[in-house]
XYZ file of N, CA, C and O in Angstrom:
728
model
N -11.728 21.101 8.183
C -10.440 20.953 7.530
C -9.809 19.610 7.910
O -9.783 19.253 9.068
N -9.265 18.895 6.940
C -8.568 17.652 7.273
C -7.250 17.948 7.977
O -6.616 18.977 7.723
N -6.866 17.054 8.859
C -5.594 17.213 9.544
C -5.458 16.268 10.715
O -6.296 15.385 10.927
N -4.407 16.459 11.489
C -4.101 15.611 12.637
C -4.866 16.093 13.863
O -4.820 17.261 14.213
N -5.562 15.159 14.509
C -6.251 15.425 15.765
C -5.302 15.005 16.883
O -5.132 13.804 17.147
N -4.674 15.969 17.528
C -3.655 15.669 18.543
C -4.239 15.040 19.804
O -3.477 14.541 20.637
N -5.550 15.000 19.940
C -6.149 14.342 21.104
C -6.213 12.826 20.920
O -6.447 12.093 21.875
N -5.975 12.346 19.695
C -5.990 10.905 19.429
C -4.564 10.358 19.504
O -3.615 11.034 19.110
N -4.397 9.122 19.964
C -3.053 8.544 20.053
C -2.539 8.106 18.683
O -3.329 7.753 17.803
N -1.224 8.122 18.507
C -0.626 7.569 17.301
C -0.613 6.058 17.449
O -0.256 5.527 18.501
N -1.011 5.345 16.409
C -1.000 3.880 16.412
C -0.019 3.419 15.345
O -0.165 3.766 14.167
N 0.968 2.642 15.763
C 1.946 2.109 14.809
C 1.294 1.046 13.938
O 0.608 0.157 14.432
N 1.528 1.148 12.636
C 1.014 0.189 11.675
C 2.187 -0.680 11.214
O 3.290 -0.178 10.984
N 1.933 -1.969 11.081
C 2.967 -2.918 10.649
C 2.850 -3.094 9.133
O 1.849 -3.604 8.641
N 3.895 -2.658 8.431
C 3.851 -2.567 6.969
C 4.924 -3.458 6.342
O 6.090 -3.394 6.717
N 4.504 -4.272 5.375
C 5.432 -5.084 4.590
C 5.628 -4.406 3.234
O 4.664 -3.928 2.629
N 6.864 -4.367 2.777
C 7.216 -3.707 1.516
C 7.672 -4.765 0.512
O 8.577 -5.547 0.798
N 7.019 -4.760 -0.636
C 7.327 -5.718 -1.698
C 7.755 -4.969 -2.954
O 6.996 -4.169 -3.497
N 8.962 -5.223 -3.405
C 9.437 -4.643 -4.664
C 9.260 -5.692 -5.749
O 9.735 -6.814 -5.614
N 8.559 -5.312 -6.809
C 8.318 -6.210 -7.932
C 9.269 -5.801 -9.050
O 9.165 -4.713 -9.607
N 10.232 -6.690 -9.331
C 11.248 -6.368 -10.330
C 11.955 -7.637 -10.780
O 12.249 -8.515 -9.967
N 12.250 -7.696 -12.055
C 13.035 -8.805 -12.595
C 14.527 -8.576 -12.432
O 15.318 -9.481 -12.637
N 14.930 -7.348 -12.080
C 16.351 -7.033 -12.124
C 16.928 -6.428 -10.839
O 18.131 -6.434 -10.658
N 16.118 -5.883 -9.959
C 16.655 -5.191 -8.780
C 17.078 -6.160 -7.681
O 16.526 -7.231 -7.518
N 18.065 -5.697 -6.917
C 18.458 -6.366 -5.675
C 18.137 -5.395 -4.547
O 17.856 -4.214 -4.793
N 18.217 -5.858 -3.312
C 17.952 -4.970 -2.166
C 18.888 -3.761 -2.215
O 18.466 -2.627 -1.978
N 20.147 -3.987 -2.561
C 21.119 -2.884 -2.604
C 20.765 -1.836 -3.656
O 21.080 -0.661 -3.495
N 20.092 -2.252 -4.731
C 19.735 -1.336 -5.824
C 18.301 -0.825 -5.740
O 17.870 -0.043 -6.584
N 17.581 -1.252 -4.751
C 16.150 -0.973 -4.651
C 15.879 0.375 -3.985
O 15.535 0.451 -2.812
N 16.019 1.441 -4.754
C 15.828 2.796 -4.215
C 14.376 3.065 -3.832
O 14.100 3.701 -2.823
N 13.436 2.582 -4.623
C 12.021 2.817 -4.329
C 11.584 2.092 -3.057
O 10.899 2.659 -2.209
N 11.981 0.827 -2.934
C 11.665 0.079 -1.718
C 12.292 0.717 -0.497
O 11.661 0.837 0.560
N 13.544 1.164 -0.633
C 14.226 1.810 0.486
C 13.556 3.136 0.837
O 13.465 3.500 2.019
N 13.089 3.846 -0.157
C 12.368 5.098 0.095
C 11.126 4.832 0.929
O 10.831 5.565 1.887
N 10.391 3.781 0.599
C 9.217 3.409 1.397
C 9.609 3.066 2.827
O 8.970 3.525 3.784
N 10.639 2.246 2.978
C 11.105 1.861 4.316
C 11.479 3.100 5.117
O 11.059 3.261 6.274
N 12.262 3.979 4.526
C 12.695 5.190 5.229
C 11.509 6.039 5.659
O 11.453 6.532 6.785
N 10.542 6.201 4.775
C 9.398 7.055 5.078
C 8.478 6.429 6.122
O 8.007 7.106 7.020
N 8.199 5.145 6.011
C 7.288 4.535 6.972
C 7.924 4.508 8.368
O 7.234 4.748 9.368
N 9.218 4.259 8.441
C 9.888 4.271 9.742
C 9.984 5.685 10.302
O 9.788 5.888 11.507
N 10.240 6.679 9.463
C 10.283 8.075 9.920
C 8.927 8.521 10.461
O 8.854 9.343 11.377
N 7.850 7.952 9.911
C 6.500 8.292 10.374
C 6.157 7.589 11.685
O 5.144 7.899 12.302
N 6.999 6.630 12.117
C 6.762 5.930 13.375
C 6.160 4.547 13.222
O 5.838 3.892 14.215
N 6.018 4.075 11.983
C 5.446 2.753 11.747
C 6.533 1.677 11.815
O 7.719 1.978 11.937
N 6.119 0.432 11.699
C 7.012 -0.714 11.835
C 7.159 -1.421 10.488
O 6.149 -1.744 9.848
N 8.399 -1.655 10.068
C 8.643 -2.470 8.882
C 8.468 -3.926 9.300
O 9.288 -4.469 10.041
N 7.394 -4.555 8.847
C 7.101 -5.939 9.221
C 7.947 -6.929 8.426
O 8.347 -7.970 8.948
N 8.221 -6.597 7.161
C 9.023 -7.468 6.305
C 9.303 -6.711 5.007
O 8.626 -5.726 4.698
N 10.275 -7.202 4.285
C 10.620 -6.600 2.988
C 11.177 -7.685 2.084
O 12.037 -8.466 2.489
N 10.658 -7.726 0.853
C 11.110 -8.725 -0.109
C 11.128 -8.126 -1.514
O 10.455 -7.140 -1.789
N 11.884 -8.785 -2.380
C 11.868 -8.497 -3.815
C 11.367 -9.753 -4.507
O 11.751 -10.872 -4.145
N 10.500 -9.564 -5.501
C 9.920 -10.692 -6.221
C 9.915 -10.382 -7.723
O 9.820 -9.223 -8.121
N 10.020 -11.413 -8.517
C 9.963 -11.266 -9.981
C 8.544 -10.875 -10.409
O 7.577 -11.114 -9.713
N 8.445 -10.299 -11.617
C 7.160 -9.899 -12.187
C 6.381 -11.127 -12.666
O 6.226 -11.347 -13.869
N 5.896 -11.908 -11.745
C 5.091 -13.092 -12.047
C 3.894 -13.087 -11.106
O 4.071 -12.988 -9.874
N 2.693 -13.201 -11.651
C 1.491 -13.140 -10.823
C 1.547 -14.142 -9.682
O 1.283 -13.792 -8.529
N 1.891 -15.377 -9.964
C 1.885 -16.406 -8.911
C 2.912 -16.100 -7.824
O 2.638 -16.334 -6.636
N 4.072 -15.580 -8.188
C 5.096 -15.249 -7.188
C 4.661 -14.068 -6.322
O 4.858 -14.072 -5.104
N 4.076 -13.051 -6.947
C 3.581 -11.888 -6.199
C 2.486 -12.325 -5.232
O 2.498 -11.971 -4.041
N 1.545 -13.129 -5.725
C 0.440 -13.573 -4.880
C 0.909 -14.472 -3.741
O 0.360 -14.409 -2.645
N 1.916 -15.288 -3.991
C 2.417 -16.180 -2.938
C 2.928 -15.363 -1.746
O 2.571 -15.636 -0.600
N 3.743 -14.362 -2.011
C 4.272 -13.534 -0.926
C 3.159 -12.708 -0.294
O 3.043 -12.630 0.933
N 2.310 -12.093 -1.113
C 1.208 -11.294 -0.580
C 0.307 -12.149 0.309
O -0.097 -11.712 1.396
N -0.007 -13.366 -0.118
C -0.848 -14.255 0.694
C -0.200 -14.613 2.025
O -0.879 -14.718 3.044
N 1.115 -14.804 2.027
C 1.824 -15.073 3.287
C 1.663 -13.897 4.241
O 1.406 -14.080 5.433
N 1.809 -12.689 3.716
C 1.678 -11.500 4.558
C 0.234 -11.272 4.979
O -0.025 -10.856 6.110
N -0.718 -11.531 4.097
C -2.128 -11.375 4.435
C -2.491 -12.305 5.597
O -3.255 -11.932 6.491
N -1.938 -13.502 5.599
C -2.215 -14.485 6.648
C -1.461 -14.193 7.946
O -1.796 -14.744 9.002
N -0.464 -13.346 7.894
C 0.393 -13.037 9.044
C -0.252 -11.935 9.895
O -0.434 -10.815 9.428
N -0.557 -12.245 11.129
C -1.187 -11.252 12.015
C -0.242 -10.120 12.384
O -0.680 -9.124 12.949
N 1.034 -10.242 12.043
C 2.003 -9.173 12.296
C 2.144 -8.226 11.102
O 3.042 -7.386 11.081
N 1.274 -8.357 10.098
C 1.273 -7.462 8.942
C -0.125 -6.856 8.798
O -1.107 -7.585 8.690
N -0.179 -5.524 8.830
C -1.451 -4.806 8.653
C -1.629 -4.317 7.230
O -2.752 -4.202 6.733
N -0.513 -3.969 6.584
C -0.530 -3.316 5.275
C 0.593 -3.886 4.419
O 1.703 -4.106 4.921
N 0.304 -4.097 3.145
C 1.317 -4.482 2.169
C 1.394 -3.347 1.147
O 0.377 -2.954 0.583
N 2.598 -2.832 0.933
C 2.806 -1.816 -0.090
C 3.823 -2.369 -1.075
O 4.939 -2.719 -0.694
N 3.412 -2.443 -2.329
C 4.349 -2.891 -3.364
C 4.784 -1.700 -4.197
O 4.086 -0.691 -4.287
N 5.939 -1.848 -4.796
C 6.457 -0.853 -5.732
C 6.942 -1.593 -6.967
O 7.671 -2.581 -6.866
N 6.462 -1.146 -8.126
C 6.872 -1.759 -9.380
C 5.794 -2.628 -9.990
O 4.895 -3.117 -9.309
N 5.876 -2.778 -11.304
C 4.983 -3.667 -12.025
C 3.588 -3.127 -12.280
O 2.670 -3.894 -12.550
N 3.421 -1.788 -12.210
C 2.085 -1.215 -12.404
C 1.920 -0.525 -13.753
O 0.890 0.116 -13.991
N 2.901 -0.641 -14.619
C 2.812 -0.005 -15.937
C 1.956 -0.806 -16.899
O 1.145 -1.644 -16.494
N 2.157 -0.581 -18.182
C 1.318 -1.222 -19.195
C 2.081 -2.226 -20.071
O 1.507 -2.765 -21.017
N 3.340 -2.482 -19.750
C 4.088 -3.441 -20.565
C 3.694 -4.870 -20.210
O 3.021 -5.118 -19.207
N 4.131 -5.798 -21.019
C 3.775 -7.199 -20.832
C 4.199 -7.782 -19.501
O 3.539 -8.682 -18.974
N 5.298 -7.299 -18.935
C 5.792 -7.843 -17.668
C 5.158 -7.160 -16.450
O 5.362 -7.609 -15.332
N 4.386 -6.104 -16.636
C 3.773 -5.383 -15.526
C 2.479 -6.072 -15.107
O 1.450 -5.938 -15.778
N 2.540 -6.829 -14.010
C 1.387 -7.650 -13.612
C 0.954 -7.449 -12.158
O 0.084 -8.169 -11.676
N 1.528 -6.480 -11.460
C 1.175 -6.302 -10.049
C -0.317 -6.013 -9.855
O -0.935 -6.629 -8.970
N -0.947 -5.113 -10.627
C -2.385 -4.887 -10.414
C -3.223 -6.154 -10.609
O -4.174 -6.397 -9.860
N -2.866 -6.972 -11.582
C -3.599 -8.225 -11.798
C -3.388 -9.184 -10.624
O -4.332 -9.848 -10.176
N -2.153 -9.248 -10.142
C -1.868 -10.129 -9.002
C -2.662 -9.702 -7.769
O -3.287 -10.537 -7.103
N -2.651 -8.413 -7.486
C -3.383 -7.916 -6.315
C -4.892 -8.033 -6.517
O -5.614 -8.400 -5.588
N -5.382 -7.729 -7.710
C -6.826 -7.799 -7.974
C -7.362 -9.201 -7.708
O -8.499 -9.356 -7.252
N -6.543 -10.211 -7.964
C -6.941 -11.588 -7.694
C -7.064 -11.900 -6.211
O -7.615 -12.937 -5.841
N -6.559 -11.006 -5.366
C -6.601 -11.206 -3.914
C -7.634 -10.313 -3.227
O -8.110 -10.638 -2.142
N -7.959 -9.177 -3.853
C -8.864 -8.213 -3.224
C -10.242 -8.811 -2.954
O -10.844 -9.438 -3.817
N -10.738 -8.539 -1.752
C -12.151 -8.756 -1.464
C -12.919 -7.480 -1.808
O -14.054 -7.541 -2.246
N -12.253 -6.362 -1.582
C -12.821 -5.059 -1.924
C -11.716 -4.206 -2.522
O -10.644 -4.073 -1.941
N -11.992 -3.645 -3.676
C -11.062 -2.710 -4.298
C -11.306 -1.319 -3.712
O -12.421 -0.996 -3.303
N -10.259 -0.509 -3.673
C -10.359 0.892 -3.244
C -10.014 1.738 -4.473
O -8.890 2.213 -4.627
N -10.965 1.926 -5.386
C -10.650 2.616 -6.641
C -10.179 4.050 -6.450
O -9.384 4.548 -7.247
N -10.644 4.713 -5.407
C -10.244 6.099 -5.182
C -8.756 6.280 -4.975
O -8.216 7.352 -5.269
N -8.065 5.250 -4.500
C -6.624 5.373 -4.292
C -5.908 5.626 -5.615
O -5.136 6.574 -5.746
N -6.147 4.772 -6.603
C -5.494 4.946 -7.902
C -5.890 6.250 -8.569
O -5.060 6.934 -9.171
N -7.171 6.599 -8.430
C -7.647 7.850 -9.022
C -6.955 9.054 -8.391
O -6.495 9.955 -9.096
N -6.877 9.058 -7.063
C -6.229 10.172 -6.366
C -4.738 10.205 -6.682
O -4.169 11.271 -6.932
N -4.096 9.045 -6.703
C -2.672 8.998 -7.034
C -2.422 9.626 -8.401
O -1.531 10.456 -8.571
N -3.216 9.240 -9.400
C -3.007 9.771 -10.739
C -3.317 11.268 -10.806
O -2.641 12.008 -11.514
N -4.298 11.732 -10.045
C -4.595 13.161 -10.026
C -3.408 13.947 -9.453
O -2.973 14.943 -10.022
N -2.867 13.465 -8.344
C -1.721 14.139 -7.730
C -0.491 14.053 -8.630
O 0.256 15.015 -8.777
N -0.287 12.895 -9.233
C 0.851 12.683 -10.122
C 0.753 13.565 -11.362
O 1.771 14.064 -11.858
N -0.443 13.777 -11.858
C -0.652 14.624 -13.032
C -0.082 16.027 -12.806
O 0.480 16.630 -13.714
N -0.206 16.519 -11.580
C 0.293 17.852 -11.252
C 1.817 17.920 -11.353
O 2.377 19.001 -11.516
N 2.485 16.779 -11.319
C 3.948 16.749 -11.345
C 4.510 16.263 -12.674
O 5.529 16.762 -13.127
N 3.851 15.254 -13.279
C 4.407 14.682 -14.513
C 3.451 14.767 -15.699
O 3.719 14.183 -16.748
N 2.353 15.455 -15.524
C 1.420 15.651 -16.633
C 0.765 14.361 -17.070
O 0.536 13.449 -16.283
N 0.488 14.290 -18.364
C -0.269 13.154 -18.886
C 0.483 11.823 -18.811
O -0.131 10.764 -18.974
N 1.760 11.836 -18.502
C 2.507 10.576 -18.341
C 1.905 9.711 -17.231
O 2.077 8.495 -17.231
N 1.181 10.336 -16.309
C 0.575 9.587 -15.208
C -0.440 8.555 -15.689
O -0.722 7.592 -14.984
N -0.956 8.732 -16.890
C -1.957 7.801 -17.411
C -1.386 6.394 -17.582
O -2.119 5.409 -17.637
N -0.062 6.274 -17.629
C 0.574 4.964 -17.771
C 0.644 4.192 -16.458
O 1.018 3.023 -16.444
N 0.270 4.825 -15.356
C 0.298 4.154 -14.053
C -1.020 3.450 -13.786
O -2.090 4.013 -13.971
N -0.920 2.226 -13.309
C -2.102 1.481 -12.891
C -2.062 1.239 -11.387
O -2.420 0.167 -10.898
N -1.617 2.240 -10.642
C -1.596 2.143 -9.181
C -2.978 1.734 -8.701
O -3.993 2.190 -9.232
N -3.010 0.863 -7.695
C -4.293 0.366 -7.216
C -4.205 0.046 -5.732
O -3.122 0.015 -5.147
N -5.368 -0.222 -5.139
C -5.423 -0.592 -3.727
C -6.670 -1.423 -3.471
O -7.647 -1.358 -4.227
N -6.613 -2.183 -2.398
C -7.754 -2.986 -2.000
C -7.530 -3.593 -0.641
O -6.512 -3.347 0.020
N -8.507 -4.389 -0.235
C -8.464 -5.065 1.062
C -8.595 -6.564 0.819
O -9.433 -6.999 0.022
N -7.770 -7.348 1.514
C -7.838 -8.805 1.444
C -7.709 -9.364 2.852
O -6.678 -9.152 3.510
N -8.750 -10.005 3.339
C -8.751 -10.641 4.657
C -8.264 -9.709 5.759
O -7.471 -10.086 6.619
N -8.718 -8.475 5.717
C -8.378 -7.511 6.757
C -7.046 -6.821 6.585
O -6.618 -6.075 7.464
N -6.371 -7.044 5.467
C -5.075 -6.422 5.195
C -5.223 -5.482 4.001
O -5.801 -5.857 2.986
N -4.696 -4.271 4.147
C -4.684 -3.333 3.025
C -3.539 -3.669 2.098
O -2.433 -3.976 2.558
N -3.787 -3.585 0.783
C -2.744 -3.762 -0.220
C -2.723 -2.534 -1.112
O -3.774 -2.103 -1.599
N -1.530 -1.980 -1.318
C -1.344 -0.814 -2.177
C -0.278 -1.146 -3.204
O 0.830 -1.534 -2.835
N -0.601 -0.990 -4.477
C 0.346 -1.241 -5.567
C 0.782 0.102 -6.141
O -0.027 0.817 -6.735
N 2.045 0.441 -5.943
C 2.607 1.713 -6.406
C 3.535 1.488 -7.591
O 4.140 0.423 -7.711
N 3.701 2.500 -8.431
C 4.700 2.399 -9.502
C 6.105 2.216 -8.922
O 6.338 2.466 -7.731
N 7.024 1.833 -9.779
C 8.378 1.535 -9.332
C 9.328 2.715 -9.245
O 10.435 2.570 -8.744
N 8.925 3.885 -9.687
C 9.840 5.025 -9.618
C 9.882 5.607 -8.205
O 8.871 5.607 -7.488
N 11.043 6.101 -7.824
C 11.194 6.709 -6.505
C 10.264 7.914 -6.355
O 9.659 8.109 -5.295
N 10.112 8.702 -7.405
C 9.223 9.856 -7.358
C 7.781 9.454 -7.091
O 7.083 10.091 -6.305
N 7.325 8.396 -7.746
C 5.956 7.927 -7.555
C 5.748 7.418 -6.135
O 4.706 7.665 -5.518
N 6.741 6.717 -5.605
C 6.655 6.226 -4.234
C 6.563 7.394 -3.257
O 5.743 7.391 -2.329
N 7.389 8.402 -3.469
C 7.344 9.593 -2.606
C 5.978 10.256 -2.685
O 5.399 10.630 -1.656
N 5.452 10.421 -3.897
C 4.142 11.055 -4.064
C 3.053 10.276 -3.339
O 2.227 10.856 -2.631
N 3.029 8.961 -3.528
C 1.994 8.139 -2.899
C 2.099 8.189 -1.377
O 1.085 8.317 -0.675
N 3.315 8.096 -0.850
C 3.476 8.124 0.600
C 3.188 9.519 1.154
O 2.376 9.684 2.063
N 3.864 10.524 0.604
C 3.796 11.872 1.168
C 2.424 12.527 1.009
O 2.028 13.341 1.851
N 1.713 12.180 -0.059
C 0.454 12.866 -0.340
C -0.791 12.057 0.024
O -1.882 12.615 0.090
N -0.643 10.746 0.240
C -1.815 9.916 0.548
C -1.588 9.031 1.767
O -2.278 9.151 2.780
N -0.629 8.126 1.660
C -0.500 7.070 2.663
C -0.103 7.571 4.046
O -0.595 7.051 5.051
N 0.762 8.567 4.134
C 1.156 9.056 5.456
C -0.070 9.537 6.236
O -0.133 9.395 7.453
N -1.054 10.047 5.536
C -2.278 10.531 6.183
C -3.239 9.378 6.464
O -3.750 9.242 7.579
N -3.495 8.556 5.469
C -4.480 7.490 5.633
C -4.002 6.367 6.550
O -4.815 5.597 7.059
N -2.705 6.263 6.788
C -2.185 5.260 7.714
C -1.854 5.880 9.078
O -1.105 5.313 9.861
N -2.440 7.021 9.361
C -2.271 7.696 10.655
C -3.638 7.794 11.327
O -4.541 8.478 10.836
N -3.794 7.110 12.434
C -5.061 7.070 13.167
C -5.527 8.459 13.593
O -6.717 8.701 13.749
N -4.612 9.383 13.730
C -4.962 10.731 14.166
C -5.524 11.592 13.043
O -6.090 12.653 13.305
N -5.365 11.150 11.784
C -5.810 11.960 10.657
C -7.336 11.959 10.587
O -7.975 10.906 10.590
N -7.896 13.150 10.509
C -9.353 13.307 10.480
C -9.746 14.081 9.229
O -8.951 14.877 8.744
N -10.896 13.845 8.650
C -12.062 13.279 9.302
C -12.103 11.752 9.328
O -12.906 11.177 10.070
N -11.286 11.056 8.548
C -11.270 9.596 8.609
C -9.951 9.078 8.047
O -9.219 9.806 7.397
N -9.665 7.801 8.338
C -8.417 7.187 7.894
C -8.603 5.680 7.824
O -9.586 5.139 8.352
N -7.673 4.991 7.183
C -7.756 3.538 7.054
C -7.528 2.811 8.373
O -8.072 1.729 8.589
N -6.723 3.373 9.263
C -6.372 2.690 10.511
C -7.597 2.472 11.386
O -7.780 1.398 11.965
N -8.474 3.455 11.466
C -9.652 3.319 12.327
C -10.623 2.252 11.814
O -11.523 1.840 12.533
N -10.412 1.767 10.603
C -11.285 0.739 10.034
C -10.751 -0.683 10.207
O -11.442 -1.644 9.865
N -9.539 -0.839 10.725
C -8.947 -2.178 10.844
C -9.907 -3.184 11.470
O -10.074 -4.284 10.955
N -10.514 -2.828 12.586
C -11.386 -3.763 13.299
C -12.652 -4.108 12.536
O -13.320 -5.086 12.850
N -12.989 -3.320 11.536
C -14.239 -3.539 10.802
C -14.036 -4.144 9.418
O -15.012 -4.419 8.723
N -12.814 -4.387 9.021
C -12.547 -4.863 7.662
C -13.083 -6.267 7.388
O -13.291 -6.634 6.240
N -13.301 -7.046 8.439
C -13.772 -8.416 8.242
C -15.166 -8.638 8.831
O -15.525 -9.745 9.185
N -15.965 -7.590 8.870
C -17.337 -7.714 9.389
C -18.143 -8.754 8.613
O -18.965 -9.448 9.196
N -17.903 -8.857 7.326
C -18.632 -9.832 6.505
C -18.383 -11.255 6.985
O -19.235 -12.113 6.886
N -17.183 -11.519 7.513
C -16.861 -12.843 8.048
C -17.749 -13.152 9.236
O -18.245 -14.251 9.368
N -17.928 -12.188 10.104
C -18.759 -12.381 11.304
C -20.213 -12.627 10.917
O -20.888 -13.457 11.487
N -20.708 -11.872 9.931
C -22.095 -12.025 9.501
C -22.331 -13.399 8.886
O -23.333 -14.041 9.136
N -21.381 -13.867 8.088
C -21.585 -15.154 7.403
C -21.509 -16.338 8.372
O -22.074 -17.374 8.115
N -20.809 -16.168 9.487
C -20.701 -17.247 10.474
C -21.864 -17.247 11.449
O -22.150 -18.249 12.066
N -22.482 -16.092 11.628
C -23.529 -15.994 12.659
C -24.842 -15.931 12.060
O -25.874 -16.303 12.233
């Protein structure tokens, strides 16, 4: 059975939160605040938080800064994952991924389907790894953020969660770098 192994220590993960929106401010950013509240309640560290316009180059610029920052382990974005012309977060992140994690989007949509039915098909939630940093692109609704955190991320970002989790892989995410140099 999957669950928490209390014999393992809790490891704090440093998470940066990026809200992708042409119109929101920090004061109006309910989805971003929901992520902050949940990650801090789980015992993790808010490494940084920003709002960026729906522009691929702007999203990538901030994501690249965080990817290069050794004080950021995970980037979670909210917004820009729909199918309209301004929704470009999956494209921005895909341009940075070394490895995509397709199961994240699939699982998110499966869980979301149980709550909102076929409307979940409009979400292009995605995840991947870039230079040893996990990136997760979530929809902009507060409900979607809660679903992704409460049903997936709280478990996968907890080192105690078994049979496996993303945290235990941190040290191995850049093995290809070691092989190519040696």
